[in-house]
mmCIF file of C-alpha atoms in Angstrom:
data_model
loop_
_atom_site.group_PDB
_atom_site.id
_atom_site.type_symbol
_atom_site.label_atom_id
_atom_site.label_comp_id
_atom_site.label_asym_id
_atom_site.label_seq_id
_atom_site.Cartn_x
_atom_site.Cartn_y
_atom_site.Cartn_z
ATOM 1 C CA MET A 1 88.974 131.184 87.582
ATOM 2 C CA PRO A 2 91.743 133.225 86.206
ATOM 3 C CA LYS A 3 92.951 132.142 82.714
ATOM 4 C CA LYS A 4 96.261 131.149 83.962
ATOM 5 C CA SER A 5 94.700 128.361 85.973
ATOM 6 C CA LEU A 6 93.435 126.747 82.713
ATOM 7 C CA ARG A 7 95.066 124.280 80.676
ATOM 8 C CA HIS A 8 95.433 124.610 76.857
ATOM 9 C CA ASP A 9 92.006 122.983 75.931
ATOM 10 C CA GLY A 10 90.236 125.336 78.689
ATOM 11 C CA ARG A 11 90.041 122.613 81.579
ATOM 12 C CA GLN A 12 90.547 123.213 85.231
ATOM 13 C CA PRO A 13 93.851 121.036 86.242
ATOM 14 C CA GLY A 14 91.546 118.567 88.436
ATOM 15 C CA GLN A 15 89.105 118.476 85.559
ATOM 16 C CA LEU A 16 88.124 115.314 83.291
ATOM 17 C CA ARG A 17 87.923 115.506 79.478
ATOM 18 C CA PRO A 18 84.383 114.794 78.343
ATOM 19 C CA ILE A 19 83.766 111.186 78.701
ATOM 20 C CA GLU A 20 80.894 109.042 77.123
ATOM 21 C CA TYR A 21 80.151 105.452 76.942
ATOM 22 C CA ARG A 22 78.192 104.301 74.103
ATOM 23 C CA VAL A 23 76.880 100.908 74.442
ATOM 24 C CA GLY A 24 76.020 98.507 71.849
ATOM 25 C CA ILE A 25 78.409 99.287 69.269
ATOM 26 C CA ALA A 26 78.957 95.744 68.306
ATOM 27 C CA PRO A 27 75.780 93.931 67.596
ATOM 28 C CA HIS A 28 77.535 90.301 67.689
ATOM 29 C CA ALA A 29 79.353 90.799 71.055
ATOM 30 C CA ALA A 30 78.122 89.686 74.257
ATOM 31 C CA GLY A 31 78.860 93.214 75.463
ATOM 32 C CA SER A 32 80.323 96.220 73.766
ATOM 33 C CA VAL A 33 80.594 100.148 74.172
ATOM 34 C CA LEU A 34 82.311 102.885 72.449
ATOM 35 C CA ALA A 35 84.347 104.526 75.034
ATOM 36 C CA VAL A 36 85.124 108.482 74.469
ATOM 37 C CA CYS A 37 87.521 110.477 76.546
ATOM 38 C CA GLY A 38 87.847 113.767 74.700
ATOM 39 C CA ASN A 39 89.466 112.978 71.177
ATOM 40 C CA THR A 40 90.619 109.187 72.415
ATOM 41 C CA GLN A 41 87.905 106.648 71.072
ATOM 42 C CA VAL A 42 88.205 103.247 71.832
ATOM 43 C CA ILE A 43 85.766 100.373 71.183
ATOM 44 C CA CYS A 44 85.516 97.709 73.628
ATOM 45 C CA ALA A 45 83.720 94.483 73.064
ATOM 46 C CA ALA A 46 83.664 91.380 75.295
ATOM 47 C CA SER A 47 83.043 88.122 73.572
ATOM 48 C CA LEU A 48 82.313 84.447 74.859
ATOM 49 C CA GLU A 49 84.381 81.294 74.523
ATOM 50 C CA GLU A 50 82.627 78.030 75.941
ATOM 51 C CA ARG A 51 86.137 77.197 77.338
ATOM 52 C CA VAL A 52 89.073 77.700 79.263
ATOM 53 C CA PRO A 53 92.836 78.056 78.493
ATOM 54 C CA ARG A 54 94.799 74.826 78.129
ATOM 55 C CA TRP A 55 97.066 75.490 80.638
ATOM 56 C CA LYS A 56 94.237 76.260 83.045
ATOM 57 C CA ASP A 57 92.485 73.474 82.100
ATOM 58 C CA ALA A 58 95.447 71.070 82.519
ATOM 59 C CA GLN A 59 96.500 72.413 85.969
ATOM 60 C CA GLY A 60 92.703 71.990 87.028
ATOM 61 C CA ILE A 61 92.037 75.131 88.151
ATOM 62 C CA PRO A 62 88.417 75.773 88.620
ATOM 63 C CA GLY A 63 86.327 78.741 86.940
ATOM 64 C CA GLY A 64 86.836 80.482 83.821
ATOM 65 C CA TRP A 65 89.426 83.586 82.567
ATOM 66 C CA VAL A 66 89.168 87.031 81.317
ATOM 67 C CA THR A 67 91.786 87.699 78.817
ATOM 68 C CA ALA A 68 91.997 91.260 76.641
ATOM 69 C CA GLU A 69 93.763 92.054 73.348
ATOM 70 C CA TYR A 70 94.625 95.829 72.722
ATOM 71 C CA SER A 71 95.567 97.161 69.024
ATOM 72 C CA MET A 72 95.571 100.787 67.578
ATOM 73 C CA LEU A 73 94.013 100.938 64.380
ATOM 74 C CA PRO A 74 96.232 102.122 61.479
ATOM 75 C CA TYR A 75 94.172 105.493 61.273
ATOM 76 C CA SER A 76 94.096 106.216 65.077
ATOM 77 C CA THR A 77 97.297 108.381 64.824
ATOM 78 C CA HIS A 78 98.212 111.355 62.687
ATOM 79 C CA ASP A 79 100.717 109.061 60.787
ATOM 80 C CA ARG A 80 99.542 105.859 59.872
ATOM 81 C CA LYS A 81 100.609 103.003 62.120
ATOM 82 C CA PRO A 82 101.116 99.689 60.280
ATOM 83 C CA ARG A 83 99.257 96.861 61.831
ATOM 84 C CA ASP A 84 101.092 94.217 63.727
ATOM 85 C CA ILE A 85 100.065 91.704 61.472
ATOM 86 C CA MET A 86 102.111 93.109 58.680
ATOM 87 C CA LYS A 87 105.557 93.140 61.238
ATOM 88 C CA GLY A 88 104.622 89.464 62.280
ATOM 89 C CA ARG A 89 104.715 90.393 65.853
ATOM 90 C CA LEU A 90 102.934 92.611 68.514
ATOM 91 C CA ASP A 91 104.893 95.727 69.662
ATOM 92 C CA GLY A 92 106.254 95.555 73.204
ATOM 93 C CA ARG A 93 103.725 98.688 73.759
ATOM 94 C CA SER A 94 100.598 96.722 72.936
ATOM 95 C CA VAL A 95 101.590 93.329 74.819
ATOM 96 C CA GLU A 96 102.290 95.735 77.974
ATOM 97 C CA ILE A 97 98.895 97.283 77.448
ATOM 98 C CA GLN A 98 96.910 94.225 76.943
ATOM 99 C CA ARG A 99 98.204 92.625 79.868
ATOM 100 C CA LEU A 100 97.601 95.570 81.986
ATOM 101 C CA ILE A 101 94.117 95.089 80.652
ATOM 102 C CA GLY A 102 93.621 91.833 81.532
ATOM 103 C CA ARG A 103 95.035 92.135 85.232
ATOM 104 C CA SER A 104 92.344 95.059 86.182
ATOM 105 C CA LEU A 105 89.597 92.993 84.870
ATOM 106 C CA ARG A 106 90.378 89.982 86.540
ATOM 107 C CA ALA A 107 90.747 91.943 89.776
ATOM 108 C CA VAL A 108 87.315 92.470 89.814
ATOM 109 C CA VAL A 109 85.776 89.179 88.310
ATOM 110 C CA ASP A 110 85.084 86.225 90.188
ATOM 111 C CA LEU A 111 86.217 83.516 88.181
ATOM 112 C CA GLU A 112 84.520 80.439 89.864
ATOM 113 C CA LYS A 113 81.087 82.424 89.315
ATOM 114 C CA LEU A 114 81.916 82.964 85.623
ATOM 115 C CA GLY A 115 82.159 78.971 85.359
ATOM 116 C CA PRO A 116 84.621 77.504 82.820
ATOM 117 C CA ARG A 117 84.467 79.865 80.323
ATOM 118 C CA THR A 118 86.694 82.652 78.845
ATOM 119 C CA LEU A 119 85.729 86.217 78.064
ATOM 120 C CA CYS A 120 87.795 87.723 75.784
ATOM 121 C CA VAL A 121 87.728 91.673 75.685
ATOM 122 C CA ASP A 122 89.073 93.102 72.273
ATOM 123 C CA CYS A 123 90.121 97.099 72.803
ATOM 124 C CA ASP A 124 90.674 98.683 69.280
ATOM 125 C CA VAL A 125 91.635 102.224 69.355
ATOM 126 C CA LEU A 126 89.723 104.249 66.701
ATOM 127 C CA ALA A 127 91.490 107.589 67.568
ATOM 128 C CA ALA A 128 94.348 108.188 69.907
ATOM 129 C CA ASP A 129 94.770 111.525 72.022
ATOM 130 C CA GLY A 130 96.562 110.419 75.304
ATOM 131 C CA GLY A 131 95.239 107.735 77.810
ATOM 132 C CA THR A 132 94.110 104.834 75.415
ATOM 133 C CA ARG A 133 94.914 102.354 77.909
ATOM 134 C CA THR A 134 92.985 104.192 80.818
ATOM 135 C CA THR A 135 89.984 104.583 78.421
ATOM 136 C CA ALA A 136 90.291 101.081 77.573
ATOM 137 C CA ILE A 137 90.104 99.989 80.936
ATOM 138 C CA SER A 138 87.338 102.026 82.082
ATOM 139 C CA GLY A 139 85.359 101.145 79.046
ATOM 140 C CA THR A 140 85.855 97.341 79.157
ATOM 141 C CA TYR A 141 84.210 97.202 82.464
ATOM 142 C CA VAL A 142 81.325 98.342 80.917
ATOM 143 C CA ALA A 143 81.409 95.757 78.224
ATOM 144 C CA LEU A 144 81.887 93.369 80.959
ATOM 145 C CA LYS A 145 78.771 94.320 82.721
ATOM 146 C CA LEU A 146 76.632 94.212 79.565
ATOM 147 C CA ALA A 147 78.296 90.595 78.994
ATOM 148 C CA GLU A 148 77.568 89.539 82.112
ATOM 149 C CA LYS A 149 73.456 90.596 81.641
ATOM 150 C CA THR A 150 73.717 88.345 78.178
ATOM 151 C CA LEU A 151 74.971 85.581 80.275
ATOM 152 C CA MET A 152 72.195 85.834 83.060
ATOM 153 C CA ASP A 153 69.396 86.219 80.083
ATOM 154 C CA ALA A 154 70.617 83.081 78.524
ATOM 155 C CA GLY A 155 70.668 81.428 82.033
ATOM 156 C CA LYS A 156 74.463 80.345 81.700
ATOM 157 C CA ILE A 157 75.224 82.207 85.068
ATOM 158 C CA LYS A 158 72.753 82.749 88.088
ATOM 159 C CA LYS A 159 74.899 85.336 89.827
ATOM 160 C CA SER A 160 76.915 88.246 88.837
ATOM 161 C CA PHE A 161 80.572 87.443 88.478
ATOM 162 C CA LEU A 162 81.660 91.229 89.135
ATOM 163 C CA LYS A 163 82.710 92.067 92.535
ATOM 164 C CA ALA A 164 83.297 95.639 91.741
ATOM 165 C CA GLN A 165 83.567 98.537 89.407
ATOM 166 C CA VAL A 166 87.189 99.127 88.099
ATOM 167 C CA ALA A 167 88.285 102.448 85.844
ATOM 168 C CA ALA A 168 91.443 103.904 85.553
ATOM 169 C CA VAL A 169 92.763 107.583 84.684
ATOM 170 C CA SER A 170 96.180 109.544 83.864
ATOM 171 C CA VAL A 171 97.694 111.971 86.071
ATOM 172 C CA GLY A 172 101.143 113.622 85.723
ATOM 173 C CA ILE A 173 103.221 116.844 86.490
ATOM 174 C CA VAL A 174 103.334 118.906 83.520
ATOM 175 C CA PRO A 175 105.240 122.351 82.990
ATOM 176 C CA ASP A 176 103.172 125.525 82.556
ATOM 177 C CA CYS A 177 104.251 128.386 80.278
ATOM 178 C CA GLU A 178 103.016 130.675 82.723
ATOM 179 C CA GLY A 179 104.164 129.269 85.902
ATOM 180 C CA PRO A 180 105.796 126.003 87.521
ATOM 181 C CA ALA A 181 105.038 122.415 86.574
ATOM 182 C CA ARG A 182 101.648 121.380 88.225
ATOM 183 C CA PRO A 183 99.597 118.416 88.833
ATOM 184 C CA LEU A 184 97.158 117.712 85.999
ATOM 185 C CA LEU A 185 94.215 115.318 85.914
ATOM 186 C CA ASP A 186 93.543 112.929 82.721
ATOM 187 C CA LEU A 187 96.273 114.172 80.080
ATOM 188 C CA ASP A 188 95.893 114.485 76.474
ATOM 189 C CA TYR A 189 98.720 113.820 74.001
ATOM 190 C CA PRO A 190 100.165 117.348 74.449
ATOM 191 C CA GLU A 191 100.091 117.126 78.156
ATOM 192 C CA ASP A 192 101.553 113.439 78.204
ATOM 193 C CA SER A 193 104.521 114.007 75.586
ATOM 194 C CA ALA A 194 105.610 117.021 77.893
ATOM 195 C CA ALA A 195 104.961 115.727 81.480
ATOM 196 C CA GLU A 196 107.951 115.716 83.894
ATOM 197 C CA VAL A 197 106.144 112.741 85.835
ATOM 198 C CA ASP A 198 103.656 110.432 84.207
ATOM 199 C CA MET A 199 101.539 107.869 86.178
ATOM 200 C CA ASN A 200 98.306 105.752 85.326
ATOM 201 C CA VAL A 201 96.277 104.576 88.274
ATOM 202 C CA ILE A 202 93.511 101.749 88.093
ATOM 203 C CA MET A 203 91.199 101.315 91.104
ATOM 204 C CA THR A 204 88.254 99.457 92.264
ATOM 205 C CA SER A 205 84.883 100.961 93.504
ATOM 206 C CA LYS A 206 85.896 99.542 96.966
ATOM 207 C CA ASN A 207 88.795 102.089 97.033
ATOM 208 C CA GLU A 208 91.459 99.718 96.301
ATOM 209 C CA PHE A 209 94.104 99.914 93.867
ATOM 210 C CA VAL A 210 94.741 97.422 91.076
ATOM 211 C CA GLU A 211 97.989 99.032 89.716
ATOM 212 C CA VAL A 212 99.652 102.217 89.910
ATOM 213 C CA GLN A 213 102.348 103.016 87.182
ATOM 214 C CA ALA A 214 104.530 105.907 87.539
ATOM 215 C CA THR A 215 107.629 107.153 85.675
ATOM 216 C CA GLY A 216 109.693 110.495 85.941
ATOM 217 C CA GLU A 217 110.454 111.748 82.690
ATOM 218 C CA GLU A 218 114.340 112.360 82.882
ATOM 219 C CA ALA A 219 113.430 113.476 86.724
ATOM 220 C CA THR A 220 112.979 112.343 90.127
ATOM 221 C CA PHE A 221 109.751 113.126 92.165
ATOM 222 C CA PRO A 222 109.437 113.213 95.916
ATOM 223 C CA ARG A 223 107.027 111.162 97.883
ATOM 224 C CA LYS A 224 104.622 114.057 98.719
ATOM 225 C CA GLU A 225 104.289 114.907 95.003
ATOM 226 C CA MET A 226 103.332 111.209 94.207
ATOM 227 C CA ASP A 227 100.670 111.055 96.883
ATOM 228 C CA THR A 228 99.298 114.367 95.265
ATOM 229 C CA LEU A 229 98.745 112.491 92.191
ATOM 230 C CA VAL A 230 97.355 109.554 93.400
ATOM 231 C CA ASP A 231 94.644 111.739 95.433
ATOM 232 C CA LEU A 232 93.898 113.566 92.151
ATOM 233 C CA ALA A 233 93.444 110.224 90.416
ATOM 234 C CA ALA A 234 90.905 108.853 93.075
ATOM 235 C CA LYS A 235 89.083 112.051 92.473
ATOM 236 C CA GLY A 236 88.537 111.631 88.746
ATOM 237 C CA ILE A 237 87.935 107.891 89.005
ATOM 238 C CA ARG A 238 85.198 108.411 91.292
ATOM 239 C CA GLN A 239 83.753 110.315 88.543
ATOM 240 C CA ILE A 240 84.130 108.008 85.928
ATOM 241 C CA PHE A 241 82.293 105.256 88.293
ATOM 242 C CA LYS A 242 79.192 107.467 88.102
ATOM 243 C CA LEU A 243 79.634 107.766 84.254
ATOM 244 C CA GLN A 244 79.737 104.144 83.998
ATOM 245 C CA LYS A 245 76.788 103.453 86.166
ATOM 246 C CA ALA A 246 75.060 106.180 84.199
ATOM 247 C CA ALA A 247 75.630 104.597 80.874
ATOM 248 C CA LEU A 248 74.651 100.946 82.249
ATOM 249 C CA LYS A 249 71.072 102.490 82.918
#
């Protein structure tokens, strides 16, 4: 390919960063994985609580619950990020992301088959170079699948509670110094910070969407451009599904 078609890190426009899932990173968790996407690293660990949230119990809603917490460790960025506990509250970005992770997981979990228990998934960012939320979502599926096996081995469930795989990736329209802005898959931090359009796409292995977050950065974008980005994201997510399966073998 001609040099001008390559990105700053040598990737093609529709190429993912190197992705790896290192399972069993947290021995005391029911399921855990270190999700690596380029220079972004997120520990995803699922822990089990033999109870459901008080509101769910009070309303008599059957089945269990899946929830998530997300945090960036102080040394995950170039400039130290103070812990939220030092500020006395979660910042708005962390709240938004952990709710997104929770929604993404519940979209593929049969809560009745999970039974009256809660799976708590903790996502801790070790290193941030763009795509921390998408890396966390794709990694938490692997952690949940491992937790499911732990529950089966312990005789706590008899059937799989996971209805499908779930994964996420970022896409965007990014300026090119040698030509017009173009659609790119799996943005790292330099690309994300320069993007004219930024989108996060979450999908299941049933080819269904959980969520699409799209933003024009000081710009608008036409429907055709949005469709191009969604198609590009779907192609990348299908590759991530294969990597998840390979890690679980």
